[in-house]
JSON list of C-alpha atoms and ligand atoms in Angstrom, two decimals:
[
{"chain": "A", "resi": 1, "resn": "UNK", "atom": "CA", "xyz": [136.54, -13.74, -259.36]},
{"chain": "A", "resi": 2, "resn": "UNK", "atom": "CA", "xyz": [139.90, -12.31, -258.93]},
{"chain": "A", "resi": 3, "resn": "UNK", "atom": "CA", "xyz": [140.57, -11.13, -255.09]},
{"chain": "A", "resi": 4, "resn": "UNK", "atom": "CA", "xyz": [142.71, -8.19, -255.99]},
{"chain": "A", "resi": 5, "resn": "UNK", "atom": "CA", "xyz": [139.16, -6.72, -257.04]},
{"chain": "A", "resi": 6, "resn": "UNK", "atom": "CA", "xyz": [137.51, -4.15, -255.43]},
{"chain": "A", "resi": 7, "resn": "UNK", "atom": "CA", "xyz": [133.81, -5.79, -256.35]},
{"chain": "A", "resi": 8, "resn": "UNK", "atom": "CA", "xyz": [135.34, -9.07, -255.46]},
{"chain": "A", "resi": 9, "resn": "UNK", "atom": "CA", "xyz": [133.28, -9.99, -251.86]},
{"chain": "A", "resi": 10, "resn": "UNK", "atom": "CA", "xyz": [130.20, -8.01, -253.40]},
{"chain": "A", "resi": 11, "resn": "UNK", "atom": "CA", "xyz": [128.60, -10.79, -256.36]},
{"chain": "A", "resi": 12, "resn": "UNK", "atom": "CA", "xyz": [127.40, -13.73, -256.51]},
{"chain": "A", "resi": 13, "resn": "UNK", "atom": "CA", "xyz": [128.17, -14.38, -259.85]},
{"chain": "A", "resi": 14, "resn": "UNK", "atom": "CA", "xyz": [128.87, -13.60, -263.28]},
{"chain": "A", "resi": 15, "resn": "UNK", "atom": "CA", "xyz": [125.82, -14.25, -265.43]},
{"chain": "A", "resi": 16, "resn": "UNK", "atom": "CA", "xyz": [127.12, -12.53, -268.85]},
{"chain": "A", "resi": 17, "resn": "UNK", "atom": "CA", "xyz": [130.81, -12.06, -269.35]},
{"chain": "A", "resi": 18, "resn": "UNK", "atom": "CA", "xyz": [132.57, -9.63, -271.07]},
{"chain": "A", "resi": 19, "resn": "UNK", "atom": "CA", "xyz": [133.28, -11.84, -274.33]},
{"chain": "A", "resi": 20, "resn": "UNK", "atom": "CA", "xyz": [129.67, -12.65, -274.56]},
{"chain": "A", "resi": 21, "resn": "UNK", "atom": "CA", "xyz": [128.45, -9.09, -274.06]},
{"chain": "A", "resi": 22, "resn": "UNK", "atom": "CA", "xyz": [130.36, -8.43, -277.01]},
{"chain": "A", "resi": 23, "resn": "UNK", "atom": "CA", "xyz": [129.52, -10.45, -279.41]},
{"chain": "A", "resi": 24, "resn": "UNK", "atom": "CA", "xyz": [126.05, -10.14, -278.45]},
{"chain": "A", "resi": 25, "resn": "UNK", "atom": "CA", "xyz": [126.52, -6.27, -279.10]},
{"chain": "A", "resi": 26, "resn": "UNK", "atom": "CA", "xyz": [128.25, -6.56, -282.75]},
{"chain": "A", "resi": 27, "resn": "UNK", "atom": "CA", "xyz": [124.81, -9.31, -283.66]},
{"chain": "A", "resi": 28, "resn": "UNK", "atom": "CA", "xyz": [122.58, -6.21, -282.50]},
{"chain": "A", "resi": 29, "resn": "UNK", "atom": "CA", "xyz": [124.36, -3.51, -283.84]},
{"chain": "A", "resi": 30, "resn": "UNK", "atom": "CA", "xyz": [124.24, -5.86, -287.66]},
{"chain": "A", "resi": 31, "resn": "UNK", "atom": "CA", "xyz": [120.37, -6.23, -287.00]},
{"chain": "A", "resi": 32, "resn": "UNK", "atom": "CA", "xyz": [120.07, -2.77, -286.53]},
{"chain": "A", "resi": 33, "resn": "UNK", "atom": "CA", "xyz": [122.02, -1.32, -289.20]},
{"chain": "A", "resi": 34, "resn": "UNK", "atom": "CA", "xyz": [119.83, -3.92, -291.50]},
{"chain": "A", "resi": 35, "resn": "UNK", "atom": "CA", "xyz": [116.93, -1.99, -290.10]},
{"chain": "A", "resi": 36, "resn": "UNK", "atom": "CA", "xyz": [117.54, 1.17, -292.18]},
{"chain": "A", "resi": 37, "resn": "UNK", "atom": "CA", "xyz": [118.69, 2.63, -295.58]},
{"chain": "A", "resi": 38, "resn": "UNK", "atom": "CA", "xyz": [122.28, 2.63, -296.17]},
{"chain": "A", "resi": 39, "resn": "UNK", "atom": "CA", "xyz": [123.30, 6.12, -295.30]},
{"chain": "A", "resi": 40, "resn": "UNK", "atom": "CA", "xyz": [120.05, 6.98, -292.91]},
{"chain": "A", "resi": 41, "resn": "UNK", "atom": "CA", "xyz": [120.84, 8.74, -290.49]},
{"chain": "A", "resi": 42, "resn": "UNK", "atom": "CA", "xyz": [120.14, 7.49, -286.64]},
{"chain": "A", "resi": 43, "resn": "UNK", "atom": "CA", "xyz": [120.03, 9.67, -283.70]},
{"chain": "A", "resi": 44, "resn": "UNK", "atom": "CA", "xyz": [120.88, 7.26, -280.98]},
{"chain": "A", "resi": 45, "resn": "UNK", "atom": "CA", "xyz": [118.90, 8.03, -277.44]},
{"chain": "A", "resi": 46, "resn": "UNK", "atom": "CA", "xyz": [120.72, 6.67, -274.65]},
{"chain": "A", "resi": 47, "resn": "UNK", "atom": "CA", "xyz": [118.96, 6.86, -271.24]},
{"chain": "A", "resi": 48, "resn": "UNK", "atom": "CA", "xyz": [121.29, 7.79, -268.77]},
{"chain": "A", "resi": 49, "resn": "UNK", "atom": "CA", "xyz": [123.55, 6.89, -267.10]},
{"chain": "A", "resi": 50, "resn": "UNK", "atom": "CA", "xyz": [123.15, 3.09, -267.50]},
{"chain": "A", "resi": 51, "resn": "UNK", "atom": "CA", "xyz": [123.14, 3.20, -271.51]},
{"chain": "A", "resi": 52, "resn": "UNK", "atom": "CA", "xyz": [126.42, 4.81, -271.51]},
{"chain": "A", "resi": 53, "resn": "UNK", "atom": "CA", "xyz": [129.51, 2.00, -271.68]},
{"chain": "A", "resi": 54, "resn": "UNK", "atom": "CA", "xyz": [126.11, -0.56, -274.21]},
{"chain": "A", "resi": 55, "resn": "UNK", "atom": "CA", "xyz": [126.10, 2.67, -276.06]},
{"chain": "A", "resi": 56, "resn": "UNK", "atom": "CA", "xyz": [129.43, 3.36, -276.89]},
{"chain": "A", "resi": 57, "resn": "UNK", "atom": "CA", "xyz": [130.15, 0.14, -277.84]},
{"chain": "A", "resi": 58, "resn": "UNK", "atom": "CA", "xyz": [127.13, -0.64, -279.76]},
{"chain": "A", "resi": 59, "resn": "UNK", "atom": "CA", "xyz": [127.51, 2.05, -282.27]},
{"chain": "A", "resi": 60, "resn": "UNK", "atom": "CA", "xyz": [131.06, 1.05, -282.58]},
{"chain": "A", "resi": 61, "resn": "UNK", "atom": "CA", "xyz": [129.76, -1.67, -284.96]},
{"chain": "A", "resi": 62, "resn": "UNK", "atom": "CA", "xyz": [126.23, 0.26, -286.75]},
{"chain": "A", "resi": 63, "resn": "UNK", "atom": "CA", "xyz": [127.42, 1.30, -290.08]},
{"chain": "A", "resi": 64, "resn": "UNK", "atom": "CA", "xyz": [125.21, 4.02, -290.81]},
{"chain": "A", "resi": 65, "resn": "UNK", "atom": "CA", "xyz": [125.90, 7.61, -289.70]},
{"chain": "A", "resi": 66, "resn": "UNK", "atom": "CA", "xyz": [124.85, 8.12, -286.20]},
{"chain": "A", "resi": 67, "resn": "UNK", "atom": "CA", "xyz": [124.23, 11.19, -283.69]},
{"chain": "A", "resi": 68, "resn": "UNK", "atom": "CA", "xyz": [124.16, 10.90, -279.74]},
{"chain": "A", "resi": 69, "resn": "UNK", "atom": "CA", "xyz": [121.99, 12.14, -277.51]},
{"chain": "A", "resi": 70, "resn": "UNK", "atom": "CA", "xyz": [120.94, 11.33, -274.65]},
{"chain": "A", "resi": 71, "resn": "UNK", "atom": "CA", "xyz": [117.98, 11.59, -271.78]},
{"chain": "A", "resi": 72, "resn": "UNK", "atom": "CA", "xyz": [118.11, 11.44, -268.32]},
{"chain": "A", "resi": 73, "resn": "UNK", "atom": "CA", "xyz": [114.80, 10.03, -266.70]},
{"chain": "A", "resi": 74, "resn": "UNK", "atom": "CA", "xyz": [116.43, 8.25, -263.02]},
{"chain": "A", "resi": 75, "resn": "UNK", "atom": "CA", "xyz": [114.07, 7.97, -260.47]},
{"chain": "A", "resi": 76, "resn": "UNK", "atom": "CA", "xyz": [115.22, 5.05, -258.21]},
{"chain": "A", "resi": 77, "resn": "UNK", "atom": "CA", "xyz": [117.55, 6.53, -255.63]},
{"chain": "A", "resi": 78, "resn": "UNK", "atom": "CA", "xyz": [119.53, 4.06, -253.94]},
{"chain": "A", "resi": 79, "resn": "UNK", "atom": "CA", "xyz": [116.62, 1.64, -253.67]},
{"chain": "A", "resi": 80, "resn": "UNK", "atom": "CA", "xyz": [117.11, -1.31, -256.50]},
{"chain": "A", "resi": 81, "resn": "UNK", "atom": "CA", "xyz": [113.63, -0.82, -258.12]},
{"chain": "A", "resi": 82, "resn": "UNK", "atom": "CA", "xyz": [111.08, 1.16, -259.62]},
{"chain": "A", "resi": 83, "resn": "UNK", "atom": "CA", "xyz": [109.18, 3.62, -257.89]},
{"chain": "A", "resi": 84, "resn": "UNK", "atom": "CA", "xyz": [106.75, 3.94, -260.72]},
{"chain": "A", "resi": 85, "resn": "UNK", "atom": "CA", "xyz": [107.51, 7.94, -260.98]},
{"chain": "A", "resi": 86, "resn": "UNK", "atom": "CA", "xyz": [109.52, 8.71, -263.78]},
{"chain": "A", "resi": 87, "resn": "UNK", "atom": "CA", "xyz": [111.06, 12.40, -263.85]},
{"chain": "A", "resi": 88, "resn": "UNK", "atom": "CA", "xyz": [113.08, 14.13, -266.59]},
{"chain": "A", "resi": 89, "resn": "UNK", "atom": "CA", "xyz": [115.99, 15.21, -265.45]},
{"chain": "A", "resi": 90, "resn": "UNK", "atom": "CA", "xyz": [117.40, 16.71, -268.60]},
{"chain": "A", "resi": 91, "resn": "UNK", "atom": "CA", "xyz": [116.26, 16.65, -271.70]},
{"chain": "A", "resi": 92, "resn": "UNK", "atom": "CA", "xyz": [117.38, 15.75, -275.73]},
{"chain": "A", "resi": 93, "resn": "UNK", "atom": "CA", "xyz": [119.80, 18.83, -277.53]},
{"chain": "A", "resi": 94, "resn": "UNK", "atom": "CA", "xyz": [118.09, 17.00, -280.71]},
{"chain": "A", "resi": 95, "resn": "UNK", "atom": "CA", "xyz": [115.38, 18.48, -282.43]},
{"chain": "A", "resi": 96, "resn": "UNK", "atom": "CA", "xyz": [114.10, 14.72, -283.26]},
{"chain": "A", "resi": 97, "resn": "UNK", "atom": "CA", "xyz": [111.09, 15.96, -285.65]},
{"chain": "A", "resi": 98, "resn": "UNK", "atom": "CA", "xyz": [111.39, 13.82, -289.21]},
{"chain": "A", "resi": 99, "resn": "UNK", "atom": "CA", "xyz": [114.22, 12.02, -288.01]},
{"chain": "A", "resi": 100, "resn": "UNK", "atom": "CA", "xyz": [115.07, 7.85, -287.05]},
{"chain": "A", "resi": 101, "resn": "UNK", "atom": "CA", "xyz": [115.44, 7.76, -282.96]},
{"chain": "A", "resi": 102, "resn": "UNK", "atom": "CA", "xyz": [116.69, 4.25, -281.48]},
{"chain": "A", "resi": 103, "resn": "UNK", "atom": "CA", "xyz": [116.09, 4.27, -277.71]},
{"chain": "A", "resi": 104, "resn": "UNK", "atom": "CA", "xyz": [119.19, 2.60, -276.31]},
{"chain": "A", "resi": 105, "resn": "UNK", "atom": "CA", "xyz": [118.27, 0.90, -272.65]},
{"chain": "A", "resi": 106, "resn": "UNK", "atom": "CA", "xyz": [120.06, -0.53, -270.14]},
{"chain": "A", "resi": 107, "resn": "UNK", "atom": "CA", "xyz": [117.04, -2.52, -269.07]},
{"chain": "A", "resi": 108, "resn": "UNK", "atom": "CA", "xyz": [114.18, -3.45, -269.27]},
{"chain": "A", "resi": 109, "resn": "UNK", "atom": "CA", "xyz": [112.18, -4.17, -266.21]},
{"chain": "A", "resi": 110, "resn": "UNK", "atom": "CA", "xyz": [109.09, -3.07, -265.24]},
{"chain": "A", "resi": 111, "resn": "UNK", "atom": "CA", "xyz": [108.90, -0.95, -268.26]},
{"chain": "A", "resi": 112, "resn": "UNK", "atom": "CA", "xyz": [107.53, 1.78, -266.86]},
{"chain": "A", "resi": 113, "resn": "UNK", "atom": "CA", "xyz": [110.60, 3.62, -267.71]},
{"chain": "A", "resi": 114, "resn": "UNK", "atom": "CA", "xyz": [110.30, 3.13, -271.81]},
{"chain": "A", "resi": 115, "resn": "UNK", "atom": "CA", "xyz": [106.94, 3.47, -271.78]},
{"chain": "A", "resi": 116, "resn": "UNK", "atom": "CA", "xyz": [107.22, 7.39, -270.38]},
{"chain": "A", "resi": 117, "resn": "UNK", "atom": "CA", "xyz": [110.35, 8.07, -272.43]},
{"chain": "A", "resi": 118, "resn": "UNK", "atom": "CA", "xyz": [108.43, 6.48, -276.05]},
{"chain": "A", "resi": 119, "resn": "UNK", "atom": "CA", "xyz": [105.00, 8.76, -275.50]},
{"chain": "A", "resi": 120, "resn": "UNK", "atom": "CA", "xyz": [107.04, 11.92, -274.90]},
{"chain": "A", "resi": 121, "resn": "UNK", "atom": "CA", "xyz": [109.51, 11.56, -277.80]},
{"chain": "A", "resi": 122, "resn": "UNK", "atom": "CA", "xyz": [106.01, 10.24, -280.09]},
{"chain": "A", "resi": 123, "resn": "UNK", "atom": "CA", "xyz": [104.76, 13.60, -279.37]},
{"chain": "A", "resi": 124, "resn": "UNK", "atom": "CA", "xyz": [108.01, 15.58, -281.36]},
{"chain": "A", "resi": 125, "resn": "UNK", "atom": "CA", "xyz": [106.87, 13.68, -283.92]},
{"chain": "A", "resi": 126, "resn": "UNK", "atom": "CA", "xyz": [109.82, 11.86, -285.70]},
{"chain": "A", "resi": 127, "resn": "UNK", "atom": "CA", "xyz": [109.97, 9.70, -288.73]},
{"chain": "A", "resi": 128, "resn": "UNK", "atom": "CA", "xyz": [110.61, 6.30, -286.66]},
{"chain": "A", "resi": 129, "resn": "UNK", "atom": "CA", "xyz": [111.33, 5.27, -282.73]},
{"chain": "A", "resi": 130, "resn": "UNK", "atom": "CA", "xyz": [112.57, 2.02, -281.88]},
{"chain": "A", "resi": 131, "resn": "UNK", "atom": "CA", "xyz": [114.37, 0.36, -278.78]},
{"chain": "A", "resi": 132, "resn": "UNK", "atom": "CA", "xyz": [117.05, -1.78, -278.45]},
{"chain": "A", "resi": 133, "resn": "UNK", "atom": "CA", "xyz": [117.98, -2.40, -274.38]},
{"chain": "A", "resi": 134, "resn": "UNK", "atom": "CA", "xyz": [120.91, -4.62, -273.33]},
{"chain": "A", "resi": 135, "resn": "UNK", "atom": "CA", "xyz": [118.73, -6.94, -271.00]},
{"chain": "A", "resi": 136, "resn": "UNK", "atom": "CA", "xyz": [115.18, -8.09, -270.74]},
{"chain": "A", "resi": 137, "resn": "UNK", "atom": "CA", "xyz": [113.49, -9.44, -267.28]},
{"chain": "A", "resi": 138, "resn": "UNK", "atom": "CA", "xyz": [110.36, -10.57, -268.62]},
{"chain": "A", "resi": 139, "resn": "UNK", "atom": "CA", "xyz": [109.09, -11.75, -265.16]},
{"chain": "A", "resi": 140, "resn": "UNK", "atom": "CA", "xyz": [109.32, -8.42, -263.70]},
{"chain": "A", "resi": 141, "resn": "UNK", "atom": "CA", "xyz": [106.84, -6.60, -266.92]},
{"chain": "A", "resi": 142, "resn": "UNK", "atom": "CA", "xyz": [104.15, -4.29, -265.37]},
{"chain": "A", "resi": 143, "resn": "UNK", "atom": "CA", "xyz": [103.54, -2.50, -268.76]},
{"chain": "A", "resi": 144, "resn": "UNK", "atom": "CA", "xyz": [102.07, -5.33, -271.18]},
{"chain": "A", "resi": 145, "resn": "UNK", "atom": "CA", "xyz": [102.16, -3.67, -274.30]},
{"chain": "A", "resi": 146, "resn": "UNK", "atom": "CA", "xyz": [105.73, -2.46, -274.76]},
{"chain": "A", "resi": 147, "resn": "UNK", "atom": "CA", "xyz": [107.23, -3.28, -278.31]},
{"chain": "A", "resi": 148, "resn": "UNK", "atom": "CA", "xyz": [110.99, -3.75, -277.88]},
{"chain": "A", "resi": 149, "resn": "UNK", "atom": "CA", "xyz": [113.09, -4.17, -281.44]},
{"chain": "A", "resi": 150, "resn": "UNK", "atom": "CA", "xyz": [116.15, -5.03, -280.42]},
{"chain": "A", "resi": 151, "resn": "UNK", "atom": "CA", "xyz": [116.87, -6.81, -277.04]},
{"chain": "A", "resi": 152, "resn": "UNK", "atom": "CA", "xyz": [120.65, -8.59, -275.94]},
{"chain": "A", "resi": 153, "resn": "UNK", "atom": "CA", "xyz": [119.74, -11.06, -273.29]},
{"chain": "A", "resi": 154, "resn": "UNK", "atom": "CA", "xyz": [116.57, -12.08, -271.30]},
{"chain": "A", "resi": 155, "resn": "UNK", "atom": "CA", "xyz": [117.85, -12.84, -267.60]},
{"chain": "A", "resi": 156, "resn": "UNK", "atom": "CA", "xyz": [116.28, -13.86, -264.32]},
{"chain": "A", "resi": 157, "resn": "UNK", "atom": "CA", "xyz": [114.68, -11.75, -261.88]},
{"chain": "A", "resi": 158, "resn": "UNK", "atom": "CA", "xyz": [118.29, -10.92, -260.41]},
{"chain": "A", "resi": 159, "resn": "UNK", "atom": "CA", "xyz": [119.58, -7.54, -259.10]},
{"chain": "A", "resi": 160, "resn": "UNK", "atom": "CA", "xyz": [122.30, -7.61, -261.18]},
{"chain": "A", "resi": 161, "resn": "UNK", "atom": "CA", "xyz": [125.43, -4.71, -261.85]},
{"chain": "A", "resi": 162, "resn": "UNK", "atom": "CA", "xyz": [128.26, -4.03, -264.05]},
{"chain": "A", "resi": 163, "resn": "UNK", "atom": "CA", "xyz": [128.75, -2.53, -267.93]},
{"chain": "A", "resi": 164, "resn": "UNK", "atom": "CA", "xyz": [126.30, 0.59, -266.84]},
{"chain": "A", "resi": 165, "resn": "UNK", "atom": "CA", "xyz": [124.26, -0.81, -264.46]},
{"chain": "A", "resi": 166, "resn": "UNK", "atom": "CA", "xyz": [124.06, -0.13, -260.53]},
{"chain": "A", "resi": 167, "resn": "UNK", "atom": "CA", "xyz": [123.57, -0.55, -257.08]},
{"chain": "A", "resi": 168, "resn": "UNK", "atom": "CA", "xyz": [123.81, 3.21, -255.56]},
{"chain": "A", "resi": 169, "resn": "UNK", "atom": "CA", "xyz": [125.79, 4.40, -258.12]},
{"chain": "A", "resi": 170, "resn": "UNK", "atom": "CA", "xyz": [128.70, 1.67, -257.66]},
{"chain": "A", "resi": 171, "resn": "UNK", "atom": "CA", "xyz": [129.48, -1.12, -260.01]},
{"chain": "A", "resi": 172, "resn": "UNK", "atom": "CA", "xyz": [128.75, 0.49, -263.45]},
{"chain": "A", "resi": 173, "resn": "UNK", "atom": "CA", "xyz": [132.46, 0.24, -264.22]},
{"chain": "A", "resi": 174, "resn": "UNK", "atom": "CA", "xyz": [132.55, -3.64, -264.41]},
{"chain": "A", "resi": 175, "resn": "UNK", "atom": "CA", "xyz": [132.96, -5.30, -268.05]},
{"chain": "A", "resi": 176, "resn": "UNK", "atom": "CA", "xyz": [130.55, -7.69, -267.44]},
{"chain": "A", "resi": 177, "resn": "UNK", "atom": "CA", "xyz": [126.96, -8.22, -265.83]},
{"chain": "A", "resi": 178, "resn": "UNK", "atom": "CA", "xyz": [126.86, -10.17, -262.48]},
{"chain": "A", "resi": 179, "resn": "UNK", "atom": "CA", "xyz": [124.21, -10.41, -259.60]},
{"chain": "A", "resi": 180, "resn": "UNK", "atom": "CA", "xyz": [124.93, -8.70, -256.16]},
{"chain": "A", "resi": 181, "resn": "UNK", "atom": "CA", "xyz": [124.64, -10.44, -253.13]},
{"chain": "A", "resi": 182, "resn": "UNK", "atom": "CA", "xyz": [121.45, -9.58, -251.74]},
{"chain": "A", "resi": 183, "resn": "UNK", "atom": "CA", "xyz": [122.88, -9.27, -248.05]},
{"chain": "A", "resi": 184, "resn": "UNK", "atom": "CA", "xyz": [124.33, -6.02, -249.75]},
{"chain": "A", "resi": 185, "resn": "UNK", "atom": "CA", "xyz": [120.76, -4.29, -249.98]},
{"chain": "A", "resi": 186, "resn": "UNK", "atom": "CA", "xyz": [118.31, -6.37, -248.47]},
{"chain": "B", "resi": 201, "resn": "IMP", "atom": "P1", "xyz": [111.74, -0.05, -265.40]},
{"chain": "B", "resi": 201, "resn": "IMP", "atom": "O1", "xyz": [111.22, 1.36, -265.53]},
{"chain": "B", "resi": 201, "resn": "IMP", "atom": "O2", "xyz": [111.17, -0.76, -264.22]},
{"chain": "B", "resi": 201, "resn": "IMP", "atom": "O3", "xyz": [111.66, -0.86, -266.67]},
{"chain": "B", "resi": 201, "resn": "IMP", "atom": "O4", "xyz": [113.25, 0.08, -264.98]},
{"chain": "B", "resi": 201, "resn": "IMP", "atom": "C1", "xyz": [114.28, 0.35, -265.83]},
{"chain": "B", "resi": 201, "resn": "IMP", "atom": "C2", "xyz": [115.41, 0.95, -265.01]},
{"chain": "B", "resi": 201, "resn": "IMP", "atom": "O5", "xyz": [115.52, 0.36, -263.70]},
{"chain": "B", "resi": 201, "resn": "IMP", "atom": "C3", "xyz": [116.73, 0.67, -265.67]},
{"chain": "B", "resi": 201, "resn": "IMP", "atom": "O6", "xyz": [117.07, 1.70, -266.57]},
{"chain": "B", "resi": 201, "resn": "IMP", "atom": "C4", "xyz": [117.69, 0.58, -264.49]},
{"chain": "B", "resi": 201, "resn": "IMP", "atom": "O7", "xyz": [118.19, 1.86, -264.20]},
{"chain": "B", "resi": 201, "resn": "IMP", "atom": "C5", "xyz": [116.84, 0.13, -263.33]},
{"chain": "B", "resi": 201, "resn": "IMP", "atom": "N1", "xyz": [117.00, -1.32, -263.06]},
{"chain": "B", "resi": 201, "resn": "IMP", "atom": "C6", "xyz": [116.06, -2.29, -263.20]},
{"chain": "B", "resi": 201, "resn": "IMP", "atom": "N2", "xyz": [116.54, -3.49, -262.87]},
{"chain": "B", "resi": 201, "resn": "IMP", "atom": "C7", "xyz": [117.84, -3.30, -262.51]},
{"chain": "B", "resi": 201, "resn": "IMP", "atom": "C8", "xyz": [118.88, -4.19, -262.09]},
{"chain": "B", "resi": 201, "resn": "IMP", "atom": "O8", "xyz": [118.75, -5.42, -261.96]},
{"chain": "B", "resi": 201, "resn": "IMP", "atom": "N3", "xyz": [120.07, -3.59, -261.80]},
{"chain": "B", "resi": 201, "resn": "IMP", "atom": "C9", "xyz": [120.29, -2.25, -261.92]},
{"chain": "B", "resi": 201, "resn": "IMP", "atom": "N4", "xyz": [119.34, -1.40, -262.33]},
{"chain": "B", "resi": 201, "resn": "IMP", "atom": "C10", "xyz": [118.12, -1.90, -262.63]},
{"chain": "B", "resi": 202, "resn": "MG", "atom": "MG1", "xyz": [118.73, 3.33, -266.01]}
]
């Protein structure tokens, strides 16, 4: 890690650089453009504010015609994990009804998250929901039955930061994912 770096005392390591976060996102973005009709039209979900920087670049590379929108559903604070109460902070501008919604996720962790934001969207009714998320901690599942159709990388069950994700708001600037030290919140 480079010292002239403001995160560079703060992580332990780099677990997915920026090269391979890429490349990972042009494989999903090709899987998911397979998923649909040429010239369907895909209103893209992301869940904010950790799906922002995995959703701009991921529908960079989906050739189909594609609308954003986007949900806000935080509810961790400055702790590192879930609470189990999931609040909507604000709401789609989409009317979704008839139409193909990809969920785009940061994470996916406990799943507790997904599950809230899939059985409120379910109830407008549109033609198709799926869910790609950037990362997958399997370990960490509460919710059992959670069908994910697109997912980048499983990892460990690591705090980690960096290309959305946080620790109190800091970090999602960073072009890759990396685990924080855990003398920084424990
Ligand atoms: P879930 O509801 O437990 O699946 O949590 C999903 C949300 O928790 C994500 O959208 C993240 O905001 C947050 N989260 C879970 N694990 C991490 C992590 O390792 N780093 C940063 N945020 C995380
Ligand atoms: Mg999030």
């Amino acid at each position: 890690m480079k010292e002239d770096k403001f995160y560079a005392n703060d992580l332990a390591e780099i677990i997915i650089t920026e090269e391979e976060l890429q490349e990972r996102i042009k494989e999903l973005a090709a899987e998911i453009t397979a998923c649909y009709k040429p010239d369907e039209e895909l209103v893209m979900v992301g869940i904010l504010r950790g799906a922002v920087l995995f959703m701009a670049d991921l529908a960079r590379h989906i050739n189909l015609p594609v609308i954003f929108d986007f949900m806000d559903v935080s509810s961790y604070g400055k702790g590192t994990y879930s609470s189990g109460t999931v609040r909507i902070i604000k709401d789609l501008e989409e009317n979704i009804e008839g139409r193909h919604v990809l969920i785009v996720e940061d994470i996916l962790d406990t799943g507790k998250t997904l599950k809230h934001v899939i059985a409120m969207l379910e109830t407008r009714r549109p033609a198709s929901i799926k869910i790609v998320t950037l990362l997958d901690k399997p370990e960490r599942r509460v919710i059992k039955h959670l069908n994910v159709d697109f997912n980048g990388f499983e990892i460990p069950d690591k705090f980690v930061v960096g290309y959305g994700l946080d620790y109190a708001e800091k970090y999602r600037n960073l072009p890759f994912i990396a685990v924080l030290k855990e003398e920084l919140y424990s």
